GROMACS .gro file of C-alpha atoms in nm:
model
  298
    1MET     CA    1   8.951  -0.261  -5.252
    2MET     CA    2   9.066   0.077  -5.122
    3LYS     CA    3   9.242   0.035  -4.787
    4ARG     CA    4   9.024   0.217  -4.534
    5ILE     CA    5   9.058   0.252  -4.159
    6THR     CA    6   8.765   0.404  -3.975
    7THR     CA    7   8.838   0.736  -3.805
    8PHE     CA    8   8.609   0.969  -3.616
    9GLY     CA    9   8.520   1.312  -3.745
   10LEU     CA   10   8.614   1.262  -4.110
   11LEU     CA   11   8.698   1.606  -4.241
   12GLY     CA   12   8.552   1.769  -4.549
   13LEU     CA   13   8.720   1.940  -4.836
   14LEU     CA   14   8.997   2.179  -4.746
   15ALA     CA   15   9.105   2.426  -5.004
   16LEU     CA   16   8.759   2.526  -5.123
   17SER     CA   17   8.599   2.614  -4.790
   18SER     CA   18   8.428   2.951  -4.783
   19PRO     CA   19   8.603   3.228  -4.589
   20ALA     CA   20   8.456   3.280  -4.244
   21LEU     CA   21   8.478   3.573  -4.008
   22ALA     CA   22   8.768   3.509  -3.772
   23ALA     CA   23   8.619   3.417  -3.435
   24GLU     CA   24   8.940   3.444  -3.233
   25PRO     CA   25   9.147   3.761  -3.183
   26TRP     CA   26   9.463   3.586  -3.305
   27GLU     CA   27   9.286   3.485  -3.625
   28GLN     CA   28   9.179   3.843  -3.688
   29ALA     CA   29   9.536   3.958  -3.627
   30VAL     CA   30   9.662   3.706  -3.882
   31ALA     CA   31   9.402   3.812  -4.139
   32THR     CA   32   9.492   4.177  -4.088
   33ALA     CA   33   9.865   4.110  -4.125
   34ILE     CA   34   9.821   3.904  -4.443
   35GLY     CA   35   9.563   4.146  -4.584
   36LYS     CA   36   9.305   3.878  -4.657
   37PRO     CA   37   9.061   3.676  -4.444
   38GLY     CA   38   9.087   3.302  -4.412
   39ALA     CA   39   8.857   3.018  -4.315
   40GLU     CA   40   8.821   2.830  -3.990
   41MET     CA   41   8.884   2.463  -4.061
   42PRO     CA   42   8.837   2.142  -3.860
   43GLY     CA   43   9.116   2.074  -3.614
   44GLY     CA   44   9.143   2.436  -3.501
   45VAL     CA   45   9.318   2.545  -3.821
   46TYR     CA   46   9.287   2.895  -3.967
   47ARG     CA   47   9.371   2.871  -4.336
   48ILE     CA   48   9.416   3.150  -4.589
   49GLY     CA   49   9.405   3.075  -4.962
   50LEU     CA   50   9.619   3.291  -5.190
   51PRO     CA   51   9.549   3.182  -5.549
   52ARG     CA   52   9.793   3.308  -5.813
   53SER     CA   53   9.519   3.470  -6.018
   54ASP     CA   54   9.782   3.709  -6.155
   55LEU     CA   55   9.948   3.430  -6.356
   56HIS     CA   56   9.846   3.295  -6.697
   57VAL     CA   57   9.988   2.943  -6.694
   58VAL     CA   58   9.946   2.701  -6.985
   59LEU     CA   59  10.028   2.329  -6.982
   60ASP     CA   60   9.981   2.108  -7.288
   61GLY     CA   61   9.746   2.369  -7.434
   62VAL     CA   62   9.533   2.393  -7.119
   63THR     CA   63   9.511   2.728  -6.941
   64LEU     CA   64   9.528   2.634  -6.574
   65LYS     CA   65   9.274   2.781  -6.337
   66PRO     CA   66   9.431   2.892  -6.007
   67ALA     CA   67   9.217   2.638  -5.819
   68LEU     CA   68   9.365   2.353  -6.024
   69ALA     CA   69   9.735   2.394  -5.945
   70LEU     CA   70   9.821   2.756  -5.863
   71GLY     CA   71   9.681   2.797  -5.514
   72SER     CA   72   9.922   2.922  -5.249
   73TRP     CA   73   9.798   2.873  -4.894
   74LEU     CA   74   9.894   2.937  -4.533
   75ALA     CA   75   9.755   2.738  -4.240
   76PHE     CA   76   9.790   2.841  -3.875
   77VAL     CA   77   9.711   2.630  -3.569
   78PRO     CA   78   9.760   2.745  -3.206
   79HIS     CA   79   9.961   2.534  -2.965
   80GLY     CA   80   9.935   2.721  -2.633
   81GLY     CA   81  10.090   3.022  -2.469
   82GLY     CA   82   9.976   3.254  -2.745
   83GLN     CA   83  10.198   3.070  -2.993
   84ALA     CA   84  10.107   2.905  -3.322
   85MET     CA   85  10.251   2.682  -3.589
   86VAL     CA   86  10.221   2.787  -3.952
   87MET     CA   87  10.269   2.571  -4.259
   88GLY     CA   88  10.215   2.666  -4.619
   89ASP     CA   89  10.277   2.613  -4.987
   90LEU     CA   90  10.378   2.917  -5.192
   91VAL     CA   91  10.342   2.916  -5.572
   92LEU     CA   92  10.624   3.122  -5.721
   93THR     CA   93  10.779   3.197  -6.057
   94ASP     CA   94  11.148   3.124  -6.100
   95THR     CA   95  11.249   3.488  -6.052
   96GLU     CA   96  11.040   3.521  -5.735
   97VAL     CA   97  11.198   3.227  -5.551
   98ASN     CA   98  11.516   3.385  -5.416
   99PRO     CA   99  11.375   3.723  -5.304
  100VAL     CA  100  11.089   3.550  -5.122
  101MET     CA  101  11.320   3.291  -4.968
  102ALA     CA  102  11.564   3.556  -4.844
  103LYS     CA  103  11.285   3.749  -4.671
  104LEU     CA  104  11.143   3.436  -4.510
  105VAL     CA  105  11.479   3.317  -4.381
  106ALA     CA  106  11.558   3.662  -4.240
  107GLY     CA  107  11.224   3.653  -4.057
  108GLY     CA  108  11.281   3.311  -3.900
  109ILE     CA  109  11.055   3.107  -4.128
  110GLU     CA  110  11.190   2.764  -4.223
  111ILE     CA  111  11.198   2.643  -4.584
  112THR     CA  112  11.102   2.275  -4.580
  113ALA     CA  113  11.090   2.204  -4.955
  114LEU     CA  114  11.134   2.371  -5.293
  115HIS     CA  115  11.041   2.190  -5.612
  116ASN     CA  116  10.815   2.161  -5.913
  117HIS     CA  117  10.468   2.008  -5.910
  118LEU     CA  118  10.412   2.025  -6.286
  119LEU     CA  119  10.612   1.965  -6.604
  120ARG     CA  120  10.615   2.169  -6.928
  121ASN     CA  121  10.402   2.454  -6.789
  122THR     CA  122  10.465   2.807  -6.917
  123PRO     CA  123  10.562   3.008  -6.727
  124HIS     CA  124  10.743   2.758  -6.508
  125THR     CA  125  10.627   2.756  -6.146
  126MET     CA  126  10.800   2.643  -5.830
  127TYR     CA  127  10.642   2.547  -5.499
  128MET     CA  128  10.803   2.656  -5.173
  129HIS     CA  129  10.686   2.480  -4.858
  130ILE     CA  130  10.736   2.664  -4.531
  131ALA     CA  131  10.697   2.616  -4.156
  132GLY     CA  132  10.728   2.841  -3.855
  133HIS     CA  133  10.650   2.868  -3.484
  134GLY     CA  134  10.586   3.180  -3.281
  135ASP     CA  135  10.346   3.467  -3.235
  136PRO     CA  136  10.084   3.419  -3.510
  137ALA     CA  137  10.056   3.788  -3.600
  138GLN     CA  138  10.434   3.820  -3.630
  139LEU     CA  139  10.455   3.505  -3.842
  140ALA     CA  140  10.183   3.647  -4.066
  141LYS     CA  141  10.369   3.978  -4.102
  142VAL     CA  142  10.688   3.802  -4.213
  143LEU     CA  143  10.491   3.594  -4.462
  144HIS     CA  144  10.310   3.900  -4.597
  145ASP     CA  145  10.632   4.094  -4.643
  146ALA     CA  146  10.793   3.800  -4.822
  147LEU     CA  147  10.497   3.740  -5.051
  148ALA     CA  148  10.483   4.112  -5.130
  149LEU     CA  149  10.807   4.051  -5.323
  150SER     CA  150  10.610   3.825  -5.557
  151GLY     CA  151  10.304   3.893  -5.769
  152THR     CA  152  10.078   3.705  -5.525
  153PRO     CA  153   9.752   3.900  -5.476
  154LEU     CA  154   9.737   3.984  -5.105
  155SER     CA  155   9.408   4.168  -5.076
  156ALA     CA  156   9.059   4.030  -5.052
  157PRO     CA  157   8.862   4.053  -5.379
  158PRO     CA  158   8.572   4.300  -5.387
  159ALA     CA  159   8.254   4.165  -5.234
  160ALA     CA  160   8.043   4.008  -5.507
  161SER     CA  161   7.667   4.024  -5.524
  162PRO     CA  162   7.488   3.698  -5.441
  163ALA     CA  163   7.497   3.459  -5.733
  164ALA     CA  164   7.355   3.122  -5.823
  165PRO     CA  165   7.557   2.820  -5.708
  166GLU     CA  166   7.857   2.755  -5.931
  167THR     CA  167   7.815   2.485  -6.194
  168ILE     CA  168   8.077   2.290  -6.386
  169ASP     CA  169   8.084   2.105  -6.719
  170LEU     CA  170   8.141   1.761  -6.567
  171ASP     CA  171   7.918   1.476  -6.452
  172THR     CA  172   8.003   1.529  -6.087
  173ALA     CA  173   7.763   1.259  -5.965
  174ALA     CA  174   7.947   1.003  -6.178
  175LEU     CA  175   8.284   1.125  -6.051
  176ASP     CA  176   8.165   1.101  -5.689
  177ARG     CA  177   8.040   0.748  -5.751
  178ILE     CA  178   8.364   0.633  -5.914
  179MET     CA  179   8.591   0.802  -5.661
  180GLY     CA  180   8.389   0.687  -5.360
  181HIS     CA  181   8.411   1.039  -5.216
  182LYS     CA  182   8.217   1.360  -5.266
  183GLY     CA  183   8.392   1.648  -5.438
  184LYS     CA  184   8.319   2.018  -5.430
  185ILE     CA  185   8.302   2.284  -5.700
  186GLY     CA  186   8.514   2.596  -5.660
  187GLY     CA  187   8.700   2.826  -5.895
  188GLY     CA  188   8.596   2.628  -6.203
  189VAL     CA  189   8.744   2.306  -6.062
  190TYR     CA  190   8.591   1.993  -5.909
  191ALA     CA  191   8.808   1.903  -5.611
  192PHE     CA  192   8.839   1.606  -5.380
  193GLY     CA  193   9.012   1.623  -5.041
  194ILE     CA  194   9.077   1.277  -4.897
  195PRO     CA  195   9.238   1.248  -4.551
  196ARG     CA  196   9.474   0.964  -4.469
  197ALA     CA  197   9.361   0.710  -4.211
  198GLU     CA  198   9.631   0.792  -3.958
  199ALA     CA  199   9.694   1.140  -3.819
  200PRO     CA  200  10.041   1.245  -3.937
  201ARG     CA  201  10.262   1.442  -3.699
  202ASP     CA  202  10.535   1.695  -3.760
  203GLY     CA  203  10.779   1.784  -3.486
  204GLY     CA  204  10.558   1.587  -3.249
  205MET     CA  205  10.244   1.790  -3.330
  206ALA     CA  206   9.939   1.628  -3.488
  207LEU     CA  207   9.866   1.768  -3.835
  208PRO     CA  208   9.500   1.812  -3.928
  209PRO     CA  209   9.431   1.756  -4.300
  210ALA     CA  210   9.400   2.133  -4.351
  211MET     CA  211   9.773   2.164  -4.272
  212GLY     CA  212   9.853   1.993  -4.603
  213ALA     CA  213   9.826   1.633  -4.488
  214ALA     CA  214   9.535   1.525  -4.711
  215ILE     CA  215   9.532   1.382  -5.063
  216ALA     CA  216   9.419   1.645  -5.315
  217ILE     CA  217   9.266   1.552  -5.652
  218ASN     CA  218   9.139   1.825  -5.885
  219PHE     CA  219   8.944   1.807  -6.214
  220GLN     CA  220   8.926   2.104  -6.454
  221PRO     CA  221   8.687   2.047  -6.747
  222THR     CA  222   8.845   2.081  -7.090
  223GLY     CA  223   8.535   2.006  -7.302
  224GLY     CA  224   8.358   1.702  -7.438
  225GLY     CA  225   8.357   1.518  -7.106
  226LYS     CA  226   8.732   1.555  -7.069
  227ALA     CA  227   8.920   1.704  -6.778
  228ALA     CA  228   9.271   1.804  -6.686
  229ILE     CA  229   9.365   1.652  -6.352
  230THR     CA  230   9.638   1.726  -6.104
  231GLY     CA  231   9.697   1.722  -5.730
  232ASP     CA  232   9.901   1.509  -5.496
  233PHE     CA  233   9.885   1.172  -5.328
  234VAL     CA  234  10.015   1.170  -4.968
  235LEU     CA  235  10.194   0.839  -4.926
  236THR     CA  236  10.405   0.630  -4.694
  237ALA     CA  237  10.717   0.470  -4.840
  238SER     CA  238  10.553   0.133  -4.901
  239GLU     CA  239  10.267   0.296  -5.095
  240VAL     CA  240  10.483   0.500  -5.335
  241ASN     CA  241  10.562   0.251  -5.609
  242PRO     CA  242  10.227   0.066  -5.614
  243VAL     CA  243  10.054   0.404  -5.663
  244LEU     CA  244  10.309   0.517  -5.922
  245ARG     CA  245  10.264   0.199  -6.127
  246GLU     CA  246   9.885   0.221  -6.108
  247LEU     CA  247   9.880   0.583  -6.224
  248ARG     CA  248  10.110   0.513  -6.518
  249GLN     CA  249   9.913   0.205  -6.621
  250ASN     CA  250   9.604   0.425  -6.638
  251GLY     CA  251   9.761   0.695  -6.857
  252ILE     CA  252   9.827   0.939  -6.574
  253GLU     CA  253  10.171   1.101  -6.576
  254VAL     CA  254  10.367   1.124  -6.251
  255THR     CA  255  10.525   1.470  -6.253
  256ALA     CA  256  10.697   1.493  -5.914
  257LEU     CA  257  10.778   1.285  -5.605
  258HIS     CA  258  10.923   1.446  -5.294
  259ASN     CA  259  10.873   1.545  -4.931
  260HIS     CA  260  10.698   1.858  -4.808
  261MET     CA  261  10.801   1.840  -4.441
  262LEU     CA  262  11.123   1.776  -4.249
  263ASP     CA  263  11.019   1.598  -3.929
  264ASP     CA  264  10.698   1.415  -4.018
  265GLU     CA  265  10.585   1.085  -3.866
  266PRO     CA  266  10.526   0.865  -4.052
  267ARG     CA  267  10.760   0.987  -4.325
  268LEU     CA  268  10.533   1.110  -4.604
  269PHE     CA  269  10.598   1.137  -4.976
  270PHE     CA  270  10.393   1.359  -5.207
  271MET     CA  271  10.329   1.233  -5.558
  272HIS     CA  272  10.202   1.486  -5.812
  273PHE     CA  273  10.033   1.387  -6.136
  274TRP     CA  274   9.886   1.519  -6.461
  275ALA     CA  275   9.658   1.402  -6.741
  276ASN     CA  276   9.399   1.546  -6.978
  277ASP     CA  277   9.152   1.282  -7.092
  278ASP     CA  278   8.800   1.150  -7.040
  279ALA     CA  279   8.713   1.255  -6.685
  280GLN     CA  280   8.545   0.930  -6.583
  281LYS     CA  281   8.827   0.721  -6.727
  282LEU     CA  282   9.075   0.926  -6.526
  283ALA     CA  283   8.861   0.891  -6.213
  284ARG     CA  284   8.876   0.514  -6.249
  285GLY     CA  285   9.254   0.530  -6.275
  286LEU     CA  286   9.278   0.754  -5.969
  287THR     CA  287   9.050   0.520  -5.774
  288ALA     CA  288   9.271   0.227  -5.869
  289ALA     CA  289   9.570   0.419  -5.733
  290LEU     CA  290   9.382   0.506  -5.413
  291SER     CA  291   9.322   0.134  -5.354
  292HIS     CA  292   9.689   0.112  -5.251
  293VAL     CA  293   9.658   0.392  -4.992
  294ALA     CA  294   9.533   0.382  -4.632
  295VAL     CA  295   9.266   0.652  -4.648
  296ALA     CA  296   9.006   0.746  -4.389
  297ALA     CA  297   8.664   0.588  -4.428
  298ASN     CA  298   8.372   0.802  -4.543
   0.00000   0.00000   0.00000
């Protein structure tokens, strides 16, 4: 059975929330500095998604949708006195890494991790995790100026006319049933966001799931009931190898294992994965892996 500990206020999906008008002046200042509005998330987080829609990335013959594995994001949360903490994950090509890093460091933003999430993808992508504390608008300006040295789209897309709800070529009801959680369609991907049971902390501050502390599992249909899957499990040390073994036994490749933060409690490890196979078969394998993780109850 999946290890579950009841928590209050179980949070919904993170990365696919619809943008909302910033209700607080500091949120509007952040949106203006970045050049794109974000979404208000549970836990007081203001999160801006920055998908790398400019990139054409192929892995094992699958063209990756930005929502599957190419979504940069920035998440801000206030902590009093007009100050805020920002955390984020920036998707960069190899040649973008050093210019962006130099600009961030010069602006006082900390680099907390730099690594791959995928294997064999063309072009190769790196993932730079960042953290900072200070005036939220100033933090946003530094981040904007750094990302402007990459190809990351930094403007809001043109307003689209109302359309029918997005559909996807997967049996989402079956996936929900197998996973024991409800996913959400967005950007051509069916995504699950699963918070851990305990509230992780970084530098003594509680981290809501929208700050990158939730398990992310994404399905992109590849035809005939198949899907490419990727994402990351958020694990304590004792959970790492049981999850790794379960994924491998179910035909799911482990593509990276590392930290994203520097001062987290408990110490968290992020395990990334990849497979392209029957979607329901993969969901059963992922559920078996989740049985070794302390996740929040539905």
